[in-house]
Amino acid sequence: MLEDIIQGDKNLLIFLNILGSEQWDPFWLAITNQLSWSPLFIFIFYLTINAFGWKRGGVMILSMILLVAFSDQFTNLIKNSVERLRPNNDPAIKHLLRTLIKPQSYSFMSGHATTSTFFSVFVVLLLRDKYKYIYFILFWPLIFAYSRLYLGVHFPIDITVGIIIGVTFANIYYFFFKKIDKKLFT
C-alpha cells in the first residue's frame, strides 16, 4: 500500500512537472526564490506596524521572524530524519523530469510549503480584524509551493504535508502568541 502511494506521488509529480515549458521557466524560477517575495514581507511588516503601532507591531514582527527560524529548523530536522531523495536526485524518475535547479538536500517535507503556509496563516490570524483582504496572502504559499513541483524538486506529498503542518503550527503558534500578547499589552 505504501509503495502504491509513493508510486502515485511520483507519477503525479511527473505529470505536473512535464506540463512546464521553457517560456515559463524564468517566471517559476523567480517565484521559487525567497528574495523575490521581499516586497510582500515589507508590505506585511508595514501593515502590522500600521495596525498595531511600533511597540506591539514590533513584537509581532519579531514573532514572525522567530516563526520562520523555528519552521526552517523543524523542516530540516524532519528532512534529515526521513531522508527522502528529492525527485531531481531520484534515479528512478530524474530522467523523466524537467529540472532547472538541483538542490542536494532531502525532499520530505517541503520547507517552502511549510514555512510559507505557517507564516501566511499566522499573518492572517494576526491581521484579519484589521484588513478584510488579508486573506489574499494565502495565495502566496500555494504559488510558492507549486513552484517546487514545476521545478521537479519536491513531490506532491512533500508539499501537501508541508501545507498541513504549516496550518497546524500557525494555529498553535497563534494560540500561544495571543497569551503573550495579552500579558504584554493589556
CSV table of N, CA, C and O in Angstrom, one decimal, residues 1-125:
chain,number,residue,atom,x,y,z
A,1,MET,N,0.8,-1.2,0.0
A,1,MET,CA,0.0,0.0,0.0
A,1,MET,C,0.9,1.3,0.0
A,1,MET,O,0.6,2.2,-0.8
A,2,LEU,N,1.9,1.3,0.9
A,2,LEU,CA,2.8,2.5,0.9
A,2,LEU,C,3.5,2.6,-0.4
A,2,LEU,O,3.7,3.8,-0.9
A,3,GLU,N,3.9,1.5,-1.0
A,3,GLU,CA,4.6,1.6,-2.2
A,3,GLU,C,3.7,2.1,-3.3
A,3,GLU,O,4.2,2.9,-4.2
A,4,ASP,N,2.4,1.8,-3.3
A,4,ASP,CA,1.4,2.4,-4.3
A,4,ASP,C,1.3,3.9,-4.1
A,4,ASP,O,1.2,4.6,-5.1
A,5,ILE,N,1.3,4.3,-2.8
A,5,ILE,CA,1.2,5.8,-2.6
A,5,ILE,C,2.4,6.5,-3.1
A,5,ILE,O,2.3,7.5,-3.8
A,6,ILE,N,3.6,5.9,-2.8
A,6,ILE,CA,4.8,6.6,-3.3
A,6,ILE,C,4.9,6.6,-4.8
A,6,ILE,O,5.3,7.6,-5.4
A,7,GLN,N,4.5,5.5,-5.4
A,7,GLN,CA,4.5,5.5,-6.9
A,7,GLN,C,3.5,6.5,-7.5
A,7,GLN,O,3.8,7.2,-8.4
A,8,GLY,N,2.3,6.6,-6.8
A,8,GLY,CA,1.3,7.5,-7.3
A,8,GLY,C,1.8,9.0,-7.1
A,8,GLY,O,1.6,9.8,-8.0
A,9,ASP,N,2.5,9.2,-6.0
A,9,ASP,CA,3.1,10.5,-5.8
A,9,ASP,C,4.1,10.9,-6.9
A,9,ASP,O,4.2,12.0,-7.4
A,10,LYS,N,5.0,9.9,-7.3
A,10,LYS,CA,6.0,10.1,-8.3
A,10,LYS,C,5.3,10.3,-9.7
A,10,LYS,O,5.6,11.2,-10.4
A,11,ASN,N,4.2,9.6,-10.0
A,11,ASN,CA,3.5,9.7,-11.2
A,11,ASN,C,2.8,11.1,-11.3
A,11,ASN,O,2.8,11.7,-12.4
A,12,LEU,N,2.2,11.5,-10.2
A,12,LEU,CA,1.6,12.9,-10.2
A,12,LEU,C,2.6,14.0,-10.4
A,12,LEU,O,2.4,14.9,-11.2
A,13,LEU,N,3.8,13.8,-9.8
A,13,LEU,CA,4.8,14.8,-10.0
A,13,LEU,C,5.3,14.9,-11.4
A,13,LEU,O,5.4,15.9,-12.0
A,14,ILE,N,5.5,13.7,-12.0
A,14,ILE,CA,5.9,13.7,-13.4
A,14,ILE,C,4.9,14.3,-14.3
A,14,ILE,O,5.3,15.2,-15.2
A,15,PHE,N,3.6,14.0,-14.1
A,15,PHE,CA,2.6,14.7,-14.9
A,15,PHE,C,2.6,16.2,-14.8
A,15,PHE,O,2.6,16.9,-15.7
A,16,LEU,N,2.6,16.7,-13.5
A,16,LEU,CA,2.6,18.1,-13.3
A,16,LEU,C,3.9,18.8,-13.8
A,16,LEU,O,3.8,19.9,-14.4
A,17,ASN,N,5.0,18.1,-13.6
A,17,ASN,CA,6.3,18.7,-14.0
A,17,ASN,C,6.4,18.9,-15.5
A,17,ASN,O,6.9,19.9,-16.0
A,18,ILE,N,6.0,17.9,-16.2
A,18,ILE,CA,6.1,18.0,-17.7
A,18,ILE,C,5.2,18.9,-18.4
A,18,ILE,O,5.3,19.2,-19.5
A,19,LEU,N,4.2,19.5,-17.6
A,19,LEU,CA,3.3,20.5,-18.1
A,19,LEU,C,4.1,21.8,-18.3
A,19,LEU,O,3.6,22.7,-19.1
A,20,GLY,N,5.2,21.9,-17.7
A,20,GLY,CA,6.0,23.2,-17.8
A,20,GLY,C,6.5,23.4,-19.2
A,20,GLY,O,6.6,22.5,-20.0
A,21,SER,N,6.9,24.6,-19.5
A,21,SER,CA,7.5,24.9,-20.8
A,21,SER,C,8.6,26.0,-20.6
A,21,SER,O,8.6,26.7,-19.6
A,22,GLU,N,9.6,26.0,-21.5
A,22,GLU,CA,10.7,26.9,-21.4
A,22,GLU,C,10.3,28.4,-21.2
A,22,GLU,O,11.0,29.1,-20.6
A,23,GLN,N,9.2,28.8,-21.9
A,23,GLN,CA,8.8,30.2,-21.8
A,23,GLN,C,8.4,30.6,-20.4
A,23,GLN,O,8.5,31.7,-20.0
A,24,TRP,N,8.0,29.6,-19.6
A,24,TRP,CA,7.5,29.9,-18.2
A,24,TRP,C,8.6,29.7,-17.2
A,24,TRP,O,8.5,30.0,-16.0
A,25,ASP,N,9.7,29.0,-17.6
A,25,ASP,CA,10.8,28.7,-16.6
A,25,ASP,C,11.3,29.9,-15.8
A,25,ASP,O,11.5,29.8,-14.6
A,26,PRO,N,11.6,31.1,-16.5
A,26,PRO,CA,12.1,32.2,-15.7
A,26,PRO,C,11.1,32.7,-14.7
A,26,PRO,O,11.5,33.1,-13.6
A,27,PHE,N,9.9,32.6,-15.0
A,27,PHE,CA,8.8,33.0,-14.0
A,27,PHE,C,8.8,32.2,-12.8
A,27,PHE,O,8.9,32.7,-11.7
A,28,TRP,N,8.9,30.8,-13.0
A,28,TRP,CA,8.8,29.9,-11.9
A,28,TRP,C,10.1,29.9,-11.1
A,28,TRP,O,10.1,29.7,-9.9
A,29,LEU,N,11.2,30.2,-11.7
A,29,LEU,CA,12.5,30.3,-11.0
A,29,LEU,C,12.5,31.6,-10.1
A,29,LEU,O,13.0,31.5,-9.0
A,30,ALA,N,11.8,32.6,-10.6
A,30,ALA,CA,11.7,33.8,-9.8
A,30,ALA,C,10.7,33.6,-8.6
A,30,ALA,O,11.0,34.0,-7.5
A,31,ILE,N,9.6,32.9,-8.9
A,31,ILE,CA,8.6,32.6,-7.8
A,31,ILE,C,9.3,31.8,-6.7
A,31,ILE,O,9.0,32.0,-5.5
A,32,THR,N,10.1,30.8,-7.0
A,32,THR,CA,10.7,29.9,-6.0
A,32,THR,C,11.8,30.6,-5.2
A,32,THR,O,12.1,30.1,-4.1
A,33,ASN,N,12.3,31.7,-5.6
A,33,ASN,CA,13.3,32.4,-4.9
A,33,ASN,C,12.7,33.3,-3.8
A,33,ASN,O,11.9,34.2,-4.1
A,34,GLN,N,13.1,33.0,-2.6
A,34,GLN,CA,12.6,33.7,-1.4
A,34,GLN,C,12.8,35.2,-1.5
A,34,GLN,O,11.9,36.0,-1.1
A,35,LEU,N,13.9,35.7,-2.1
A,35,LEU,CA,14.2,37.1,-2.2
A,35,LEU,C,13.2,37.8,-3.1
A,35,LEU,O,12.9,39.0,-2.9
A,36,SER,N,12.6,37.1,-4.0
A,36,SER,CA,11.6,37.7,-4.9
A,36,SER,C,10.4,38.2,-4.1
A,36,SER,O,9.6,39.0,-4.6
A,37,TRP,N,10.2,37.6,-3.0
A,37,TRP,CA,9.0,37.9,-2.1
A,37,TRP,C,9.3,39.0,-1.1
A,37,TRP,O,8.4,39.3,-0.3
A,38,SER,N,10.4,39.6,-1.1
A,38,SER,CA,10.8,40.6,-0.2
A,38,SER,C,9.8,41.8,-0.1
A,38,SER,O,9.4,42.2,1.0
A,39,PRO,N,9.3,42.3,-1.3
A,39,PRO,CA,8.3,43.3,-1.2
A,39,PRO,C,7.0,42.9,-0.4
A,39,PRO,O,6.4,43.7,0.3
A,40,LEU,N,6.6,41.6,-0.6
A,40,LEU,CA,5.5,41.2,0.2
A,40,LEU,C,5.7,41.2,1.7
A,40,LEU,O,4.9,41.7,2.5
A,41,PHE,N,6.9,40.8,2.1
A,41,PHE,CA,7.3,40.8,3.5
A,41,PHE,C,7.3,42.2,4.1
A,41,PHE,O,6.8,42.5,5.2
A,42,ILE,N,7.9,43.1,3.3
A,42,ILE,CA,7.9,44.5,3.7
A,42,ILE,C,6.5,45.1,3.8
A,42,ILE,O,6.2,45.8,4.8
A,43,PHE,N,5.7,44.7,2.9
A,43,PHE,CA,4.3,45.2,2.9
A,43,PHE,C,3.5,44.6,4.2
A,43,PHE,O,2.8,45.4,4.9
A,44,ILE,N,3.8,43.4,4.5
A,44,ILE,CA,3.2,42.8,5.7
A,44,ILE,C,3.7,43.5,7.0
A,44,ILE,O,2.9,43.8,7.9
A,45,PHE,N,5.0,43.8,7.0
A,45,PHE,CA,5.5,44.5,8.2
A,45,PHE,C,4.9,45.9,8.3
A,45,PHE,O,4.6,46.3,9.4
A,46,TYR,N,4.7,46.5,7.1
A,46,TYR,CA,4.1,47.9,7.1
A,46,TYR,C,2.7,47.8,7.7
A,46,TYR,O,2.3,48.6,8.5
A,47,LEU,N,1.9,46.8,7.2
A,47,LEU,CA,0.5,46.6,7.6
A,47,LEU,C,0.5,46.3,9.1
A,47,LEU,O,-0.4,46.9,9.8
A,48,THR,N,1.4,45.6,9.6
A,48,THR,CA,1.5,45.2,11.0
A,48,THR,C,1.7,46.5,11.9
A,48,THR,O,1.0,46.7,12.9
A,49,ILE,N,2.7,47.2,11.5
A,49,ILE,CA,3.1,48.5,12.2
A,49,ILE,C,1.9,49.5,12.1
A,49,ILE,O,1.6,50.1,13.1
A,50,ASN,N,1.3,49.6,11.0
A,50,ASN,CA,0.2,50.5,10.7
A,50,ASN,C,-1.0,50.1,11.6
A,50,ASN,O,-1.6,51.0,12.2
A,51,ALA,N,-1.2,48.8,11.8
A,51,ALA,CA,-2.4,48.4,12.6
A,51,ALA,C,-2.2,48.4,14.1
A,51,ALA,O,-3.1,48.7,14.8
A,52,PHE,N,-0.9,48.1,14.5
A,52,PHE,CA,-0.7,47.9,15.9
A,52,PHE,C,0.3,48.9,16.5
A,52,PHE,O,0.6,48.8,17.7
A,53,GLY,N,0.9,49.7,15.7
A,53,GLY,CA,1.9,50.6,16.3
A,53,GLY,C,3.3,50.0,16.4
A,53,GLY,O,3.5,48.8,16.1
A,54,TRP,N,4.3,50.8,16.7
A,54,TRP,CA,5.7,50.3,16.7
A,54,TRP,C,6.0,49.3,17.7
A,54,TRP,O,6.6,48.3,17.5
A,55,LYS,N,5.5,49.5,18.9
A,55,LYS,CA,5.8,48.6,20.0
A,55,LYS,C,5.1,47.2,19.9
A,55,LYS,O,5.8,46.2,19.8
A,56,ARG,N,3.8,47.2,19.8
A,56,ARG,CA,3.1,46.0,19.7
A,56,ARG,C,3.4,45.3,18.3
A,56,ARG,O,3.6,44.1,18.2
A,57,GLY,N,3.4,46.1,17.2
A,57,GLY,CA,3.7,45.6,15.9
A,57,GLY,C,5.1,45.1,15.8
A,57,GLY,O,5.3,44.1,15.2
A,58,GLY,N,6.1,45.7,16.5
A,58,GLY,CA,7.4,45.2,16.5
A,58,GLY,C,7.5,43.8,17.2
A,58,GLY,O,8.3,43.0,16.7
A,59,VAL,N,6.7,43.6,18.2
A,59,VAL,CA,6.7,42.3,18.9
A,59,VAL,C,6.1,41.3,17.9
A,59,VAL,O,6.6,40.1,17.8
A,60,MET,N,5.1,41.7,17.2
A,60,MET,CA,4.5,40.8,16.2
A,60,MET,C,5.5,40.4,15.1
A,60,MET,O,5.6,39.3,14.7
A,61,ILE,N,6.2,41.4,14.6
A,61,ILE,CA,7.2,41.2,13.6
A,61,ILE,C,8.3,40.3,14.1
A,61,ILE,O,8.8,39.3,13.4
A,62,LEU,N,8.8,40.5,15.3
A,62,LEU,CA,9.8,39.6,15.9
A,62,LEU,C,9.3,38.2,16.0
A,62,LEU,O,10.0,37.2,15.7
A,63,SER,N,8.0,38.0,16.4
A,63,SER,CA,7.4,36.7,16.4
A,63,SER,C,7.3,36.0,15.1
A,63,SER,O,7.5,34.8,14.9
A,64,MET,N,7.1,36.9,14.0
A,64,MET,CA,7.1,36.3,12.6
A,64,MET,C,8.5,35.8,12.3
A,64,MET,O,8.7,34.8,11.7
A,65,ILE,N,9.5,36.6,12.7
A,65,ILE,CA,10.9,36.2,12.4
A,65,ILE,C,11.3,34.9,13.1
A,65,ILE,O,11.9,34.0,12.6
A,66,LEU,N,10.9,34.8,14.4
A,66,LEU,CA,11.1,33.6,15.2
A,66,LEU,C,10.3,32.4,14.6
A,66,LEU,O,10.8,31.3,14.5
A,67,LEU,N,9.1,32.6,14.1
A,67,LEU,CA,8.3,31.6,13.4
A,67,LEU,C,9.1,31.0,12.2
A,67,LEU,O,9.2,29.8,12.1
A,68,VAL,N,9.6,31.9,11.4
A,68,VAL,CA,10.4,31.4,10.2
A,68,VAL,C,11.6,30.6,10.6
A,68,VAL,O,11.9,29.6,10.1
A,69,ALA,N,12.3,31.1,11.6
A,69,ALA,CA,13.5,30.3,12.1
A,69,ALA,C,13.1,29.0,12.7
A,69,ALA,O,13.8,28.0,12.3
A,70,PHE,N,12.1,28.9,13.5
A,70,PHE,CA,11.6,27.7,14.0
A,70,PHE,C,11.2,26.7,12.9
A,70,PHE,O,11.6,25.5,12.9
A,71,SER,N,10.4,27.2,11.9
A,71,SER,CA,9.9,26.4,10.9
A,71,SER,C,11.0,25.8,10.0
A,71,SER,O,11.0,24.6,9.7
A,72,ASP,N,12.0,26.7,9.7
A,72,ASP,CA,13.2,26.2,9.0
A,72,ASP,C,13.9,25.1,9.7
A,72,ASP,O,14.3,24.1,9.1
A,73,GLN,N,14.2,25.3,11.0
A,73,GLN,CA,14.9,24.2,11.7
A,73,GLN,C,14.1,22.9,11.9
A,73,GLN,O,14.6,21.8,11.7
A,74,PHE,N,12.8,23.1,12.1
A,74,PHE,CA,11.9,21.9,12.2
A,74,PHE,C,11.9,21.1,10.9
A,74,PHE,O,12.0,19.9,10.9
A,75,THR,N,11.7,21.9,9.8
A,75,THR,CA,11.7,21.2,8.5
A,75,THR,C,13.0,20.5,8.2
A,75,THR,O,13.0,19.3,7.7
A,76,ASN,N,14.1,21.1,8.5
A,76,ASN,CA,15.4,20.4,8.3
A,76,ASN,C,15.6,19.2,9.2
A,76,ASN,O,16.1,18.2,8.7
A,77,LEU,N,15.1,19.2,10.4
A,77,LEU,CA,15.1,18.1,11.3
A,77,LEU,C,14.3,16.9,10.7
A,77,LEU,O,14.8,15.8,10.6
A,78,ILE,N,13.1,17.2,10.1
A,78,ILE,CA,12.3,16.2,9.5
A,78,ILE,C,13.0,15.7,8.2
A,78,ILE,O,13.1,14.4,8.0
A,79,LYS,N,13.5,16.6,7.4
A,79,LYS,CA,14.1,16.1,6.2
A,79,LYS,C,15.3,15.2,6.5
A,79,LYS,O,15.5,14.2,5.8
A,80,ASN,N,16.1,15.6,7.5
A,80,ASN,CA,17.3,14.8,7.8
A,80,ASN,C,16.9,13.5,8.5
A,80,ASN,O,17.8,12.6,8.6
A,81,SER,N,15.8,13.4,9.1
A,81,SER,CA,15.3,12.2,9.7
A,81,SER,C,14.7,11.2,8.7
A,81,SER,O,15.0,10.0,8.8
A,82,VAL,N,13.9,11.7,7.8
A,82,VAL,CA,13.2,10.9,6.8
A,82,VAL,C,14.1,10.5,5.7
A,82,VAL,O,14.1,9.4,5.2
A,83,GLU,N,14.9,11.4,5.2
A,83,GLU,CA,15.9,11.2,4.2
A,83,GLU,C,15.3,10.7,2.8
A,83,GLU,O,15.9,9.9,2.2
A,84,ARG,N,14.2,11.3,2.5
A,84,ARG,CA,13.6,11.0,1.1
A,84,ARG,C,14.4,11.8,0.1
A,84,ARG,O,14.5,13.0,0.2
A,85,LEU,N,14.9,11.1,-0.9
A,85,LEU,CA,15.6,11.8,-2.0
A,85,LEU,C,14.6,12.8,-2.7
A,85,LEU,O,13.4,12.5,-2.9
A,86,ARG,N,15.2,13.9,-3.2
A,86,ARG,CA,14.4,14.8,-4.0
A,86,ARG,C,14.2,14.2,-5.3
A,86,ARG,O,15.0,13.3,-5.8
A,87,PRO,N,13.1,14.6,-6.0
A,87,PRO,CA,12.9,14.0,-7.3
A,87,PRO,C,14.0,14.1,-8.3
A,87,PRO,O,14.3,13.2,-9.1
A,88,ASN,N,14.7,15.3,-8.3
A,88,ASN,CA,15.8,15.5,-9.2
A,88,ASN,C,17.0,14.7,-8.8
A,88,ASN,O,17.9,14.6,-9.6
A,89,ASN,N,17.0,14.0,-7.7
A,89,ASN,CA,18.1,13.1,-7.3
A,89,ASN,C,17.6,11.6,-7.3
A,89,ASN,O,18.4,10.7,-7.0
A,90,ASP,N,16.4,11.4,-7.6
A,90,ASP,CA,15.8,10.0,-7.5
A,90,ASP,C,16.1,9.3,-8.8
A,90,ASP,O,15.6,9.7,-9.9
A,91,PRO,N,17.0,8.3,-8.8
A,91,PRO,CA,17.4,7.6,-10.0
A,91,PRO,C,16.3,7.0,-10.8
A,91,PRO,O,16.4,6.9,-12.0
A,92,ALA,N,15.2,6.7,-10.2
A,92,ALA,CA,14.0,6.1,-10.9
A,92,ALA,C,13.3,7.0,-11.8
A,92,ALA,O,12.7,6.6,-12.7
A,93,ILE,N,13.3,8.3,-11.4
A,93,ILE,CA,12.5,9.3,-12.2
A,93,ILE,C,13.2,10.5,-12.7
A,93,ILE,O,12.7,11.3,-13.5
A,94,LYS,N,14.4,10.8,-12.2
A,94,LYS,CA,15.1,12.1,-12.5
A,94,LYS,C,15.2,12.3,-14.0
A,94,LYS,O,15.1,13.5,-14.5
A,95,HIS,N,15.4,11.3,-14.8
A,95,HIS,CA,15.5,11.4,-16.3
A,95,HIS,C,14.2,11.8,-16.9
A,95,HIS,O,14.1,12.2,-18.1
A,96,LEU,N,13.1,11.7,-16.2
A,96,LEU,CA,11.7,12.0,-16.7
A,96,LEU,C,11.3,13.4,-16.4
A,96,LEU,O,10.3,13.9,-16.9
A,97,LEU,N,12.1,14.1,-15.6
A,97,LEU,CA,11.7,15.4,-15.1
A,97,LEU,C,12.4,16.6,-15.8
A,97,LEU,O,13.5,16.4,-16.3
A,98,ARG,N,11.7,17.7,-15.8
A,98,ARG,CA,12.3,18.9,-16.3
A,98,ARG,C,12.8,19.6,-15.0
A,98,ARG,O,12.0,20.0,-14.1
A,99,THR,N,14.1,19.6,-14.8
A,99,THR,CA,14.6,20.2,-13.6
A,99,THR,C,15.5,21.4,-14.0
A,99,THR,O,16.4,21.3,-14.8
A,100,LEU,N,15.3,22.5,-13.3
A,100,LEU,CA,16.0,23.8,-13.6
A,100,LEU,C,17.0,24.1,-12.5
A,100,LEU,O,17.9,24.9,-12.7
A,101,ILE,N,16.8,23.5,-11.3
A,101,ILE,CA,17.7,23.7,-10.2
A,101,ILE,C,18.0,22.3,-9.7
A,101,ILE,O,17.2,21.4,-9.9
A,102,LYS,N,19.0,22.1,-9.0
A,102,LYS,CA,19.4,20.7,-8.5
A,102,LYS,C,19.8,20.8,-7.0
A,102,LYS,O,21.0,20.5,-6.7
A,103,PRO,N,18.9,21.1,-6.1
A,103,PRO,CA,19.3,21.0,-4.7
A,103,PRO,C,19.6,19.6,-4.3
A,103,PRO,O,19.1,18.6,-4.8
A,104,GLN,N,20.5,19.5,-3.3
A,104,GLN,CA,21.0,18.2,-2.9
A,104,GLN,C,20.5,17.7,-1.6
A,104,GLN,O,20.6,16.6,-1.2
A,105,SER,N,19.8,18.6,-0.8
A,105,SER,CA,19.2,18.2,0.4
A,105,SER,C,18.1,17.3,0.2
A,105,SER,O,17.7,17.0,-0.9
A,106,TYR,N,17.5,16.8,1.3
A,106,TYR,CA,16.3,15.9,1.2
A,106,TYR,C,15.0,16.6,0.9
A,106,TYR,O,14.9,17.8,1.0
A,107,SER,N,14.0,15.8,0.5
A,107,SER,CA,12.8,16.3,0.0
A,107,SER,C,11.7,16.4,1.0
A,107,SER,O,10.9,17.4,1.0
A,108,PHE,N,11.5,15.4,1.8
A,108,PHE,CA,10.3,15.4,2.7
A,108,PHE,C,10.6,16.1,4.0
A,108,PHE,O,11.5,15.7,4.7
A,109,MET,N,9.9,17.0,4.3
A,109,MET,CA,8.8,17.8,3.8
A,109,MET,C,9.2,19.1,3.2
A,109,MET,O,10.3,19.5,3.5
A,110,SER,N,8.4,19.7,2.4
A,110,SER,CA,8.9,20.9,1.7
A,110,SER,C,9.0,22.1,2.7
A,110,SER,O,8.0,22.5,3.3
A,111,GLY,N,10.2,22.6,2.8
A,111,GLY,CA,10.4,23.8,3.7
A,111,GLY,C,9.6,25.0,3.1
A,111,GLY,O,9.1,25.9,3.8
A,112,HIS,N,9.6,25.1,1.7
A,112,HIS,CA,8.9,26.3,1.1
A,112,HIS,C,7.4,26.2,1.5
A,112,HIS,O,6.8,27.2,1.8
A,113,ALA,N,6.8,25.0,1.4
A,113,ALA,CA,5.4,24.9,1.7
A,113,ALA,C,5.1,25.1,3.2
A,113,ALA,O,4.2,25.8,3.5
A,114,THR,N,5.9,24.5,4.0
A,114,THR,CA,5.7,24.6,5.4
A,114,THR,C,5.8,26.0,5.9
A,114,THR,O,4.9,26.5,6.6
A,115,THR,N,7.0,26.6,5.7
A,115,THR,CA,7.2,27.9,6.2
A,115,THR,C,6.3,29.0,5.6
A,115,THR,O,5.8,29.8,6.4
A,116,SER,N,6.1,29.0,4.3
A,116,SER,CA,5.2,30.0,3.7
A,116,SER,C,3.8,29.9,4.2
A,116,SER,O,3.1,30.9,4.5
A,117,THR,N,3.3,28.6,4.4
A,117,THR,CA,2.0,28.4,4.9
A,117,THR,C,1.9,28.9,6.4
A,117,THR,O,1.0,29.6,6.8
A,118,PHE,N,2.8,28.4,7.2
A,118,PHE,CA,2.9,28.8,8.6
A,118,PHE,C,2.9,30.3,8.7
A,118,PHE,O,2.1,30.9,9.5
A,119,PHE,N,3.8,31.0,8.0
A,119,PHE,CA,3.9,32.5,8.0
A,119,PHE,C,2.5,33.1,7.6
A,119,PHE,O,2.0,34.0,8.3
A,120,SER,N,2.0,32.7,6.5
A,120,SER,CA,0.8,33.3,5.9
A,120,SER,C,-0.4,33.1,6.8
A,120,SER,O,-1.2,34.1,7.0
A,121,VAL,N,-0.6,32.0,7.3
A,121,VAL,CA,-1.8,31.7,8.2
A,121,VAL,C,-1.6,32.5,9.4
A,121,VAL,O,-2.6,33.1,9.9
A,122,PHE,N,-0.4,32.6,10.0
A,122,PHE,CA,-0.2,33.4,11.2
A,122,PHE,C,-0.5,34.8,10.9
A,122,PHE,O,-1.2,35.5,11.7
A,123,VAL,N,0.0,35.4,9.8
A,123,VAL,CA,-0.3,36.8,9.5
A,123,VAL,C,-1.8,37.0,9.3
A,123,VAL,O,-2.3,38.0,9.8
A,124,VAL,N,-2.5,36.1,8.7
A,124,VAL,CA,-4.0,36.2,8.5
A,124,VAL,C,-4.6,36.3,9.9
A,124,VAL,O,-5.5,37.1,10.1
A,125,LEU,N,-4.2,35.4,10.8
A,125,LEU,CA,-4.8,35.4,12.1
A,125,LEU,C,-4.5,36.7,12.9
A,125,LEU,O,-5.4,37.2,13.6
